Coordinates of C-alpha atoms in Angstrom, one line a residue:
X1 CA -7.9 -97.8 125.7
X2 CA -11.1 -95.9 126.2
X3 CA -12.6 -98.7 128.3
X4 CA -10.9 -100.9 130.9
X5 CA -11.7 -104.6 130.9
X6 CA -10.1 -107.7 132.4
X7 CA -7.0 -108.3 130.3
X8 CA -8.0 -111.9 129.6
X9 CA -11.3 -110.7 128.1
X10 CA -9.4 -108.1 126.0
X11 CA -7.1 -110.9 124.8
X12 CA -10.2 -112.9 123.9
X13 CA -11.8 -110.1 122.0
X14 CA -8.6 -109.6 120.0
X15 CA -8.8 -113.1 118.6
X16 CA -12.1 -112.2 117.0
X17 CA -10.7 -109.8 114.5
X18 CA -8.6 -110.0 111.3
X19 CA -7.0 -106.7 110.3
X20 CA -4.9 -105.4 107.4
X21 CA -2.3 -102.7 107.3
X22 CA -0.2 -100.8 104.8
X23 CA 3.4 -101.3 103.7
X24 CA 6.0 -104.0 102.9
X25 CA 7.3 -104.0 106.5
X26 CA 5.7 -104.0 109.9
X27 CA 4.1 -100.6 110.5
X28 CA 3.6 -98.9 113.9
X29 CA -0.1 -99.4 113.3
X30 CA -0.1 -103.2 113.0
X31 CA 2.4 -103.5 115.8
X32 CA 0.1 -101.5 118.0
X33 CA -2.9 -103.7 117.0
X34 CA -1.1 -106.9 118.0
X35 CA 0.6 -105.6 121.2
X36 CA -2.2 -103.4 122.6
X37 CA -5.4 -104.9 121.2
X38 CA -4.1 -108.5 121.0
X39 CA -5.4 -108.9 117.5
X40 CA -4.9 -112.5 116.6
X41 CA -5.3 -112.5 112.8
X42 CA -3.7 -110.5 110.0
X43 CA -4.6 -110.2 106.3
X44 CA -1.9 -109.4 103.8
X45 CA -3.0 -107.7 100.5
X46 CA -1.3 -106.8 97.3
X47 CA 0.0 -103.6 99.0
X48 CA 2.0 -105.8 101.4
X49 CA 3.6 -108.2 98.9
X50 CA 6.8 -107.5 97.1
X51 CA 8.8 -110.7 97.0
X52 CA 8.9 -114.1 98.7
X53 CA 11.8 -113.1 101.0
X54 CA 10.1 -109.8 101.9
X55 CA 6.9 -111.6 102.8
X56 CA 8.7 -114.3 104.7
X57 CA 10.5 -111.6 106.7
X58 CA 7.3 -109.7 107.3
X59 CA 5.4 -112.7 108.6
X60 CA 8.2 -113.7 110.9
X61 CA 8.3 -110.2 112.4
X62 CA 4.5 -110.2 112.9
X63 CA 4.7 -113.6 114.7
X64 CA 7.6 -112.5 116.9
X65 CA 5.6 -109.4 117.9
X66 CA 2.6 -111.6 118.8
X67 CA 4.8 -113.9 120.9
X68 CA 6.5 -111.1 122.7
X69 CA 3.1 -109.6 123.4
X70 CA 2.1 -112.8 125.2
X71 CA -0.3 -114.3 122.6
X72 CA -1.1 -117.8 123.5
X73 CA -0.9 -119.1 119.9
X74 CA 0.7 -117.8 116.7
X75 CA -1.2 -115.5 114.4
X76 CA -3.4 -116.7 111.5
X77 CA -2.0 -114.7 108.6
X78 CA -4.3 -114.8 105.6
X79 CA -4.5 -113.5 102.1
X80 CA -6.9 -113.4 99.1
X81 CA -5.3 -116.1 97.0
X82 CA -8.1 -117.2 94.8
X83 CA -5.5 -117.3 92.0
X84 CA -6.3 -115.9 88.6
X85 CA -7.3 -112.2 88.8
X86 CA -7.5 -112.2 92.6
X87 CA -4.0 -113.2 93.6
X88 CA -2.4 -111.1 96.3
X89 CA 0.7 -113.4 96.3
X90 CA 1.3 -113.8 92.5
X91 CA 3.9 -111.2 91.7
X92 CA 6.7 -113.0 89.9
X93 CA 9.2 -112.4 92.7
X94 CA 6.6 -113.7 95.3
X95 CA 4.7 -116.6 93.9
X96 CA 3.5 -118.4 90.8
X97 CA 0.6 -117.1 88.7
X98 CA -1.9 -119.9 88.7
X99 CA -5.4 -120.0 87.0
X100 CA -8.4 -118.7 88.8
X101 CA -11.7 -120.4 89.4
X102 CA -13.5 -120.3 86.0
X103 CA -10.2 -120.9 84.2
X104 CA -9.4 -124.0 86.2
X105 CA -12.9 -125.2 85.8
X106 CA -12.5 -124.8 82.0
X107 CA -9.8 -127.5 82.2
X108 CA -12.6 -130.0 83.1
X109 CA -10.1 -131.6 85.6
X110 CA -10.8 -131.4 89.3
X111 CA -7.5 -133.3 89.8
X112 CA -5.7 -130.5 88.2
X113 CA -7.6 -128.0 90.3
X114 CA -6.4 -129.8 93.5
X115 CA -2.8 -129.9 92.2
X116 CA -2.8 -126.2 91.5
X117 CA -4.3 -125.4 95.0
X118 CA -1.7 -127.6 96.7
X119 CA 1.2 -126.0 94.8
X120 CA -0.1 -122.5 95.5
X121 CA -0.7 -123.5 99.2
X122 CA 2.9 -124.8 99.5
X123 CA 4.2 -121.4 98.3
X124 CA 2.0 -119.6 100.8
X125 CA 3.0 -121.8 103.6
X126 CA 6.7 -121.4 103.0
X127 CA 6.1 -117.6 103.1
X128 CA 4.4 -117.8 106.5
X129 CA 0.8 -117.5 105.2
X130 CA -1.5 -120.1 106.8
X131 CA -5.0 -118.9 105.7
X132 CA -6.4 -118.2 102.3
X133 CA -9.8 -116.6 101.7
X134 CA -10.7 -119.1 98.9
X135 CA -12.2 -120.9 97.2
X136 CA -15.2 -118.8 95.9
X137 CA -18.3 -121.0 96.2
X138 CA -20.6 -118.5 94.5
X139 CA -22.7 -120.0 91.6
X140 CA -22.4 -117.3 88.9
X141 CA -26.0 -117.6 87.6
X142 CA -26.1 -113.8 86.7
X143 CA -24.1 -112.9 83.6
X144 CA -24.1 -109.3 84.6
X145 CA -22.5 -110.0 88.0
X146 CA -19.9 -107.2 88.4
X147 CA -17.9 -108.7 91.2
X148 CA -17.9 -112.5 91.0
X149 CA -17.9 -113.5 87.3
X150 CA -14.8 -115.5 86.5
X151 CA -14.0 -115.7 90.2
X152 CA -16.7 -118.4 90.2
X153 CA -16.2 -122.0 88.9
X154 CA -19.4 -121.7 86.8
X155 CA -23.1 -121.6 86.8
X156 CA -23.8 -125.3 87.7
X157 CA -24.0 -125.7 91.5
X158 CA -22.7 -129.3 91.4
X159 CA -19.8 -128.4 89.3
X160 CA -19.0 -125.4 91.5
X161 CA -19.1 -127.8 94.5
X162 CA -16.7 -130.2 92.7
X163 CA -14.1 -127.7 91.9
X164 CA -14.4 -125.7 95.1
X165 CA -13.9 -129.0 97.0
X166 CA -10.8 -129.9 95.0
X167 CA -9.3 -126.4 95.7
X168 CA -10.1 -126.6 99.4
X169 CA -8.5 -130.1 99.6
X170 CA -5.4 -128.8 97.9
X171 CA -4.9 -125.9 100.2
X172 CA -5.7 -128.0 103.2
X173 CA -3.2 -130.7 102.1
X174 CA -0.6 -127.9 102.0
X175 CA -1.7 -127.0 105.6
X176 CA -3.2 -123.7 104.6
X177 CA -6.7 -123.1 106.0
X178 CA -9.3 -122.4 103.2
X179 CA -12.4 -120.3 103.5
X180 CA -15.4 -120.9 101.4
X181 CA -17.0 -117.6 100.3
X182 CA -19.4 -115.7 100.1
X183 CA -22.0 -117.4 102.2
X184 CA -24.9 -117.9 101.4
X185 CA -24.0 -116.9 97.8
X186 CA -23.2 -113.8 95.8
X187 CA -23.7 -115.2 92.3
X188 CA -27.2 -114.1 91.4
X189 CA -26.9 -110.4 91.6
X190 CA -25.7 -107.5 89.4
X191 CA -24.8 -105.3 92.4
X192 CA -21.3 -105.1 93.8
X193 CA -21.2 -105.3 97.6
X194 CA -18.1 -103.1 97.6
X195 CA -20.3 -100.3 96.4
X196 CA -23.9 -101.1 97.6
X197 CA -26.0 -103.7 99.3
X198 CA -27.2 -106.5 96.9
X199 CA -30.7 -107.8 97.6
X200 CA -31.3 -111.5 96.7
X201 CA -35.0 -112.2 97.0
X202 CA -35.0 -115.9 97.1
X203 CA -36.6 -118.4 99.4
X204 CA -34.7 -121.0 101.3
X205 CA -36.0 -123.7 98.9
X206 CA -34.6 -121.7 96.0
X207 CA -31.3 -121.1 97.7
X208 CA -31.0 -124.7 98.6
X209 CA -31.3 -125.8 95.0
X210 CA -28.5 -123.5 93.8
X211 CA -26.6 -121.1 96.1
X212 CA -26.2 -123.4 99.1
X213 CA -25.2 -126.5 97.2
X214 CA -21.4 -125.9 97.2
X215 CA -21.4 -124.9 100.8
X216 CA -23.5 -127.7 102.1
X217 CA -21.5 -130.4 100.3
X218 CA -18.2 -129.0 101.7
X219 CA -19.2 -128.0 105.3
X220 CA -17.9 -131.2 107.0
X221 CA -14.3 -130.6 105.8
X222 CA -13.6 -126.9 105.6
X223 CA -11.7 -124.8 108.2
X224 CA -13.6 -121.6 107.7
X225 CA -16.5 -120.0 105.8
X226 CA -16.7 -116.3 104.9
X227 CA -20.1 -114.6 105.1
X228 CA -21.0 -112.1 102.4
X229 CA -22.7 -108.7 102.5
X230 CA -26.0 -109.4 100.7
X231 CA -29.6 -109.0 102.0
X232 CA -31.9 -112.0 101.9
X233 CA -35.3 -110.6 103.0
X234 CA -37.2 -113.8 102.4
X235 CA -35.1 -115.5 105.0
X236 CA -34.5 -112.7 107.5
X237 CA -37.6 -110.5 107.0
X238 CA -35.2 -107.5 106.9
X239 CA -32.6 -105.8 104.7
X240 CA -29.8 -106.7 107.1
X241 CA -26.7 -108.1 105.3
X242 CA -26.1 -111.8 105.8
X243 CA -22.8 -111.1 107.5
X244 CA -24.6 -109.1 110.3
X245 CA -27.7 -111.4 110.5
X246 CA -28.1 -114.0 113.2
X247 CA -30.8 -115.6 111.0
X248 CA -28.1 -116.4 108.4
X249 CA -24.9 -116.8 110.4
X250 CA -26.2 -118.8 113.4
X251 CA -29.7 -120.1 112.4
X252 CA -28.9 -121.1 108.9
X253 CA -25.2 -121.9 108.8
X254 CA -24.7 -123.2 112.3
X255 CA -28.0 -124.7 113.3
X256 CA -29.6 -125.8 110.0
X257 CA -26.5 -126.8 108.1
X258 CA -24.5 -127.9 111.1
X259 CA -21.3 -126.0 110.4
X260 CA -18.9 -126.2 113.4
X261 CA -15.8 -124.4 112.0
X262 CA -14.7 -120.7 112.0
X263 CA -17.0 -118.1 110.5
X264 CA -15.3 -114.9 109.2
X265 CA -17.0 -111.9 107.7
X266 CA -16.0 -110.2 104.4
X267 CA -14.4 -106.8 105.0
X268 CA -16.7 -104.5 106.9
X269 CA -15.3 -101.4 105.1
X270 CA -17.3 -102.4 102.0
X271 CA -20.1 -100.0 101.4
X272 CA -22.8 -102.7 101.7
X273 CA -22.1 -102.6 105.5
X274 CA -20.2 -99.3 106.2
X275 CA -22.7 -97.0 104.6
X276 CA -25.7 -98.1 106.5
X277 CA -24.4 -99.6 109.8
X278 CA -21.0 -98.1 110.4
X279 CA -17.9 -100.2 110.8
X280 CA -17.7 -100.2 114.6
X281 CA -21.4 -101.0 115.1
X282 CA -21.2 -103.5 112.2
X283 CA -18.4 -105.4 114.0
X284 CA -20.6 -105.8 117.1
X285 CA -23.6 -106.8 115.0
X286 CA -21.5 -109.4 113.2
X287 CA -20.3 -110.9 116.5
X288 CA -23.9 -110.8 117.8
X289 CA -24.9 -112.6 114.7
X290 CA -22.5 -115.4 115.5
X291 CA -19.4 -114.6 113.5
X292 CA -16.1 -115.8 115.0
X293 CA -13.8 -113.4 113.2
X294 CA -14.6 -109.9 111.9
X295 CA -12.5 -108.6 109.0
X296 CA -11.5 -104.9 108.6
X297 CA -8.7 -104.5 106.0
X298 CA -7.7 -100.9 105.7
X299 CA -8.0 -98.1 108.3
X300 CA -6.5 -98.1 111.7
X301 CA -9.1 -95.7 113.2
X302 CA -11.9 -98.0 112.1
X303 CA -10.1 -101.1 113.4
X304 CA -9.5 -99.5 116.8
X305 CA -13.0 -98.2 116.9
X306 CA -14.4 -101.6 116.2
X307 CA -12.4 -103.3 119.0
X308 CA -13.3 -100.6 121.5
X309 CA -17.0 -100.8 120.5
X310 CA -16.8 -104.5 121.2
X311 CA -15.3 -103.8 124.6
X312 CA -18.3 -101.5 125.2
X313 CA -20.8 -104.1 124.0
X314 CA -19.3 -106.7 126.4
X315 CA -19.4 -104.3 129.4
X316 CA -23.0 -103.5 128.7
X317 CA -23.9 -107.1 128.3
X318 CA -24.9 -106.7 124.7
X319 CA -22.3 -109.3 123.7
X320 CA -22.0 -112.6 125.7
X321 CA -18.6 -113.4 126.9
X322 CA -19.4 -117.0 126.9
X323 CA -20.5 -117.0 123.3
X324 CA -17.2 -115.1 122.4
X325 CA -15.3 -117.8 124.2
X326 CA -17.0 -120.5 122.3
X327 CA -16.1 -118.7 119.1
X328 CA -12.6 -118.3 120.4
X329 CA -12.3 -122.0 120.9
X330 CA -13.1 -122.5 117.2
X331 CA -10.4 -120.0 116.3
X332 CA -7.9 -121.8 118.6
X333 CA -8.7 -125.2 117.0
X334 CA -8.0 -123.7 113.6
X335 CA -4.7 -122.2 114.9
X336 CA -3.6 -125.5 116.3
X337 CA -4.2 -127.2 113.0
X338 CA -2.8 -124.6 110.6
X339 CA -0.6 -122.1 112.5
X340 CA 1.1 -124.7 114.7
X341 CA 3.4 -124.0 117.6
X342 CA 5.7 -121.0 118.3
X343 CA 8.7 -123.2 117.6
X344 CA 7.3 -124.2 114.3
X345 CA 6.3 -120.7 113.2
X346 CA 9.5 -118.9 114.2
X347 CA 11.9 -121.7 113.5
X348 CA 15.7 -121.3 113.3
X349 CA 18.0 -119.6 110.9
X350 CA 18.7 -123.0 109.3
X351 CA 15.0 -123.6 108.8
X352 CA 14.5 -120.2 107.3
X353 CA 17.3 -120.7 104.8
X354 CA 15.9 -124.1 103.9
X355 CA 12.5 -122.4 103.3
X356 CA 14.0 -119.9 100.8
X357 CA 15.7 -122.7 98.9
X358 CA 12.6 -124.8 98.9
X359 CA 10.5 -121.9 97.6
X360 CA 13.0 -121.3 94.7
X361 CA 12.8 -125.0 93.7
X362 CA 9.0 -124.9 94.0
X363 CA 8.6 -121.8 92.0
X364 CA 10.8 -123.2 89.2
X365 CA 8.8 -126.4 89.1
X366 CA 5.5 -124.5 88.9
X367 CA 6.5 -122.0 86.3
X368 CA 8.9 -123.6 83.9
X369 CA 7.6 -124.5 80.4
X370 CA 5.3 -127.5 80.5
X371 CA 5.1 -127.5 84.2
X372 CA 2.0 -127.1 86.4
X373 CA 1.0 -123.5 85.8
X374 CA 1.5 -123.8 82.0
X375 CA -0.2 -127.1 81.8
X376 CA -3.2 -125.7 83.6
X377 CA -3.5 -122.6 81.4
X378 CA -3.0 -124.5 78.2
X379 CA -5.7 -126.9 79.2
X380 CA -8.2 -124.1 79.9
X381 CA -8.3 -122.2 76.5
X382 CA -11.8 -122.8 75.1
X383 CA -13.4 -122.3 71.7
X384 CA -16.8 -120.7 72.3
X385 CA -17.5 -120.9 68.6
X386 CA -15.6 -122.2 65.6
X387 CA -15.2 -121.1 62.0
X388 CA -13.3 -123.8 60.0
X389 CA -10.5 -122.6 57.9
X390 CA -9.8 -119.3 59.7
X391 CA -7.2 -120.5 62.1
X392 CA -4.2 -120.9 62.3
X393 CA -2.9 -117.5 61.2
X394 CA 0.2 -117.5 59.2
X395 CA 3.5 -116.3 60.5
X396 CA 4.4 -114.1 57.5
X397 CA 1.2 -112.1 57.6
X398 CA 0.6 -108.6 59.0
X399 CA -1.7 -109.1 62.0
X400 CA -3.6 -106.3 63.7
X401 CA -4.0 -106.9 67.4
X402 CA -6.8 -104.9 69.1
X403 CA -7.0 -104.8 72.9
X404 CA -9.4 -102.7 75.0
X405 CA -8.4 -99.7 76.9
X406 CA -7.9 -100.4 80.6
X407 CA -11.1 -99.9 82.7
X408 CA -11.9 -100.6 86.3
X409 CA -13.2 -104.2 86.8
X410 CA -14.1 -104.2 90.5
X411 CA -12.4 -103.5 93.8
X412 CA -11.6 -107.2 94.3
X413 CA -9.6 -107.3 91.0
X414 CA -8.4 -103.7 90.5
X415 CA -4.9 -102.7 91.5
X416 CA -5.3 -101.6 95.1
X417 CA -2.1 -99.5 95.1
X418 CA -3.1 -97.3 92.3
X419 CA -0.1 -98.2 90.2
X420 CA -2.2 -98.3 87.0
X421 CA -3.5 -94.8 87.5
X422 CA -2.0 -91.4 88.3
X423 CA -3.1 -89.0 91.0
X424 CA -6.0 -87.7 88.8
X425 CA -7.3 -91.2 88.2
X426 CA -6.1 -91.3 84.6
X427 CA -4.8 -94.6 83.3
X428 CA -1.0 -94.5 82.9
X429 CA -0.8 -97.5 80.6
X430 CA -3.9 -97.7 78.5
X431 CA -3.1 -101.2 77.4
X432 CA -2.2 -102.8 80.6
X433 CA 0.8 -105.1 81.1
X434 CA -1.0 -108.3 80.2
X435 CA -2.2 -107.0 76.9
X436 CA 1.3 -105.7 76.1
X437 CA 2.6 -109.2 76.7
X438 CA -0.2 -110.5 74.5
X439 CA 0.7 -108.2 71.6
X440 CA 4.4 -109.0 72.1
X441 CA 3.7 -112.7 71.8
X442 CA 1.9 -112.1 68.5
X443 CA 4.8 -110.0 67.2
X444 CA 7.2 -112.7 68.0
X445 CA 5.3 -114.9 65.6
X446 CA 4.3 -112.5 62.8
X447 CA 4.4 -108.9 61.8
X448 CA 2.0 -107.2 64.3
X449 CA 0.4 -103.8 64.8
X450 CA -1.0 -103.3 68.3
X451 CA -4.1 -101.0 68.6
X452 CA -5.5 -100.1 72.0
X453 CA -9.1 -99.3 71.2
X454 CA -11.4 -97.0 73.2
X455 CA -14.9 -95.7 73.4
X456 CA -15.6 -93.9 70.1
X457 CA -12.0 -94.6 69.0
X458 CA -11.1 -94.2 65.4
X459 CA -10.2 -97.2 63.3
X460 CA -6.5 -97.4 62.2
X461 CA -5.8 -95.6 58.9
X462 CA -3.7 -98.5 57.5
X463 CA -6.2 -101.2 58.5
X464 CA -6.5 -102.1 54.8
X465 CA -3.0 -103.6 54.9
X466 CA -4.1 -106.2 57.5
X467 CA -4.0 -109.8 56.5
X468 CA -5.5 -111.0 59.8
X469 CA -7.1 -109.5 62.9
X470 CA -7.1 -110.5 66.6
X471 CA -9.8 -108.7 68.6
X472 CA -9.7 -109.0 72.3
X473 CA -12.6 -108.1 74.5
X474 CA -12.9 -107.8 78.3
X475 CA -16.3 -107.9 79.8
X476 CA -17.9 -106.5 76.7
X477 CA -21.3 -107.7 77.9
X478 CA -21.3 -104.8 80.4
X479 CA -18.9 -102.5 78.4
X480 CA -21.0 -102.6 75.3
X481 CA -18.8 -100.0 73.6
X482 CA -16.4 -102.8 72.7
X483 CA -19.0 -104.5 70.6
X484 CA -19.8 -101.2 68.9
X485 CA -16.2 -100.8 68.0
X486 CA -16.1 -104.5 66.8
X487 CA -19.1 -103.8 64.6
X488 CA -17.4 -100.9 62.9
X489 CA -14.2 -103.0 62.5
X490 CA -16.1 -105.9 60.9
X491 CA -17.7 -103.6 58.4
X492 CA -14.2 -102.3 57.5
X493 CA -12.5 -105.7 57.1
X494 CA -15.2 -108.0 55.9
X495 CA -12.9 -110.3 54.0
X496 CA -10.0 -110.4 56.4
X497 CA -9.7 -113.5 58.7
X498 CA -10.5 -112.5 62.3
X499 CA -10.5 -114.2 65.7
X500 CA -12.2 -112.8 68.8
X501 CA -10.6 -113.5 72.1
X502 CA -12.8 -113.1 75.2
X503 CA -10.2 -112.4 77.9
X504 CA -12.4 -112.2 81.0
X505 CA -16.0 -113.2 81.5
X506 CA -17.0 -115.5 78.6
X507 CA -20.3 -113.7 78.2
X508 CA -18.8 -111.0 75.8
X509 CA -20.4 -112.1 72.6
X510 CA -23.8 -113.0 74.0
X511 CA -26.3 -110.9 72.1
X512 CA -23.7 -109.8 69.6
X513 CA -26.2 -110.4 66.7
X514 CA -28.6 -108.0 68.4
X515 CA -25.8 -105.4 68.4
X516 CA -25.5 -105.9 64.7
X517 CA -22.2 -107.8 65.0
X518 CA -22.1 -110.9 62.7
X519 CA -19.6 -113.4 64.0
X520 CA -20.8 -116.5 62.1
X521 CA -17.4 -116.8 60.2
X522 CA -15.3 -115.7 63.2
X523 CA -13.9 -118.1 65.8
X524 CA -14.3 -117.0 69.4
X525 CA -11.8 -118.1 72.0
X526 CA -12.1 -117.7 75.7
X527 CA -9.2 -117.4 78.2
X528 CA -11.4 -116.6 81.3
X529 CA -8.9 -114.1 82.7
X530 CA -6.5 -111.5 81.3
X531 CA -3.4 -112.8 83.1
X532 CA -0.3 -113.1 81.0
X533 CA -0.1 -116.9 80.9
X534 CA -3.8 -117.2 79.9
X535 CA -3.3 -114.8 77.0
X536 CA -0.1 -116.4 75.9
X537 CA -1.9 -119.8 75.8
X538 CA -4.5 -118.2 73.4
X539 CA -1.7 -117.0 71.1
X540 CA -0.4 -120.6 70.8
X541 CA -3.9 -121.6 69.6
X542 CA -4.2 -118.8 67.2
X543 CA -0.9 -119.7 65.4
X544 CA -1.7 -123.5 65.4
X545 CA 0.9 -124.5 67.9
X546 CA -1.8 -126.5 69.8
X547 CA -5.5 -127.1 69.7
X548 CA -8.1 -125.9 72.3
X549 CA -9.1 -128.5 74.9
X550 CA -10.9 -126.3 77.4
X551 CA -14.7 -126.1 77.9
X552 CA -16.8 -123.2 78.9
X553 CA -18.1 -123.6 82.5
X554 CA -21.2 -121.4 81.9
X555 CA -24.1 -121.7 79.5
X556 CA -23.9 -118.9 76.9
X557 CA -26.4 -119.6 74.1
X558 CA -24.3 -118.0 71.5
X559 CA -26.0 -117.9 68.1

């Protein structure tokens, strides 16, 4: 270590960070962070998840390292399990794919939302994960929002509060700490904080009427809250991100709203912080602001730099040891409630074998036909507009299935391991596995021809043979080329029955008329996410195997 401090203070500082690492097994980097820097919290990401047994083995090894290093309490081991498109723990061999926020809100059942979160939490808990960075409490009032969108429960603050509360209760019931995010609200912006700093120019009165509603209603009962990287100049008088601002973290969240649980920052390696403040200095600023835990997900050098910069700040008196200890006590209370004792965390061979068997039973219950995951997805499919007589499609007809070429969504949703793209950034599979499953589901019911359409792509030569058309969009409100392609397609197949399936944000066909796309005789379905079970549920509707029962959680104003 570059700076020498009392070991007890070093151990205290370590409890104020949550770090990520690379690989399916314990790396030298993460072992060093736990042993030498006493880091008390770890985040697992998609790059760390292969299967249930692998994750269970990994979390046990991490906990044993912490115990051997003399940690007073077990690690909090967290993950981004929002479900839906942001599901670190939803590979088939690891956990069940459950609906995300807007999809579950589309079921109009907060009871179902709580059941899903409880089931998801039980799987996480069995794998040794005791903290989830969910639910998202952002009110998605901006249709162009590039990073929240369907990760939100909708655009009505009270509805967001209702569903976020149900999800938080479900996880808590499973003894997994939840984390409301991204305080004080990331919904009303079209800037992605992974790439730049969003500026939300709203007064406290305006925030209190919308953004703060879900947080304030849930504050008494939630284990942790994640602060976001957005500037609120009307509250702070500066362009400082909320996560680094004492005006937001301490004055607003602690003092004004009375929150007494753990405050954790979003990852400081996001450009909204890293570009302007640097990660090591940003870590100290976040702790000065009143954060209890600072998150740095990716790079060892930045993680070590942040801890050592914190040592320096303590030595210089910039950071109060007493304030750190007060925050450390909040972390310890969360650990007592959700991590438990060393005996409970490490268990015995018999307990571990029992956990594996219990997970297999749970996973079967959650994923088998008509069970929880399927029930939730089937209840979520919504009709954004109807055209009587078009559906259902007939099984003997030739159906053309159009799905959009894969594009980057955002860094929260995109494949972090680069599996989808080659070394040059080119898409290996232009359809994507979910859309291949979608097309396969159609072909199991009718003759099908799958077309992956692209910017300026040509229409199929044999399109005239089509007896029906399924056209899938994915965030066409921002990727307008999809509507341009749809316009050309509509002109070519005017008399052919067509259904449009909005497979991510439901805003796709807003303004379609202004783009010259006439959808008055075209039913529009919404799945709210392009996961396989969401798309398969839509296919069931298209072929008349069930009716839509979902409702759209945002106001669209479709003509």
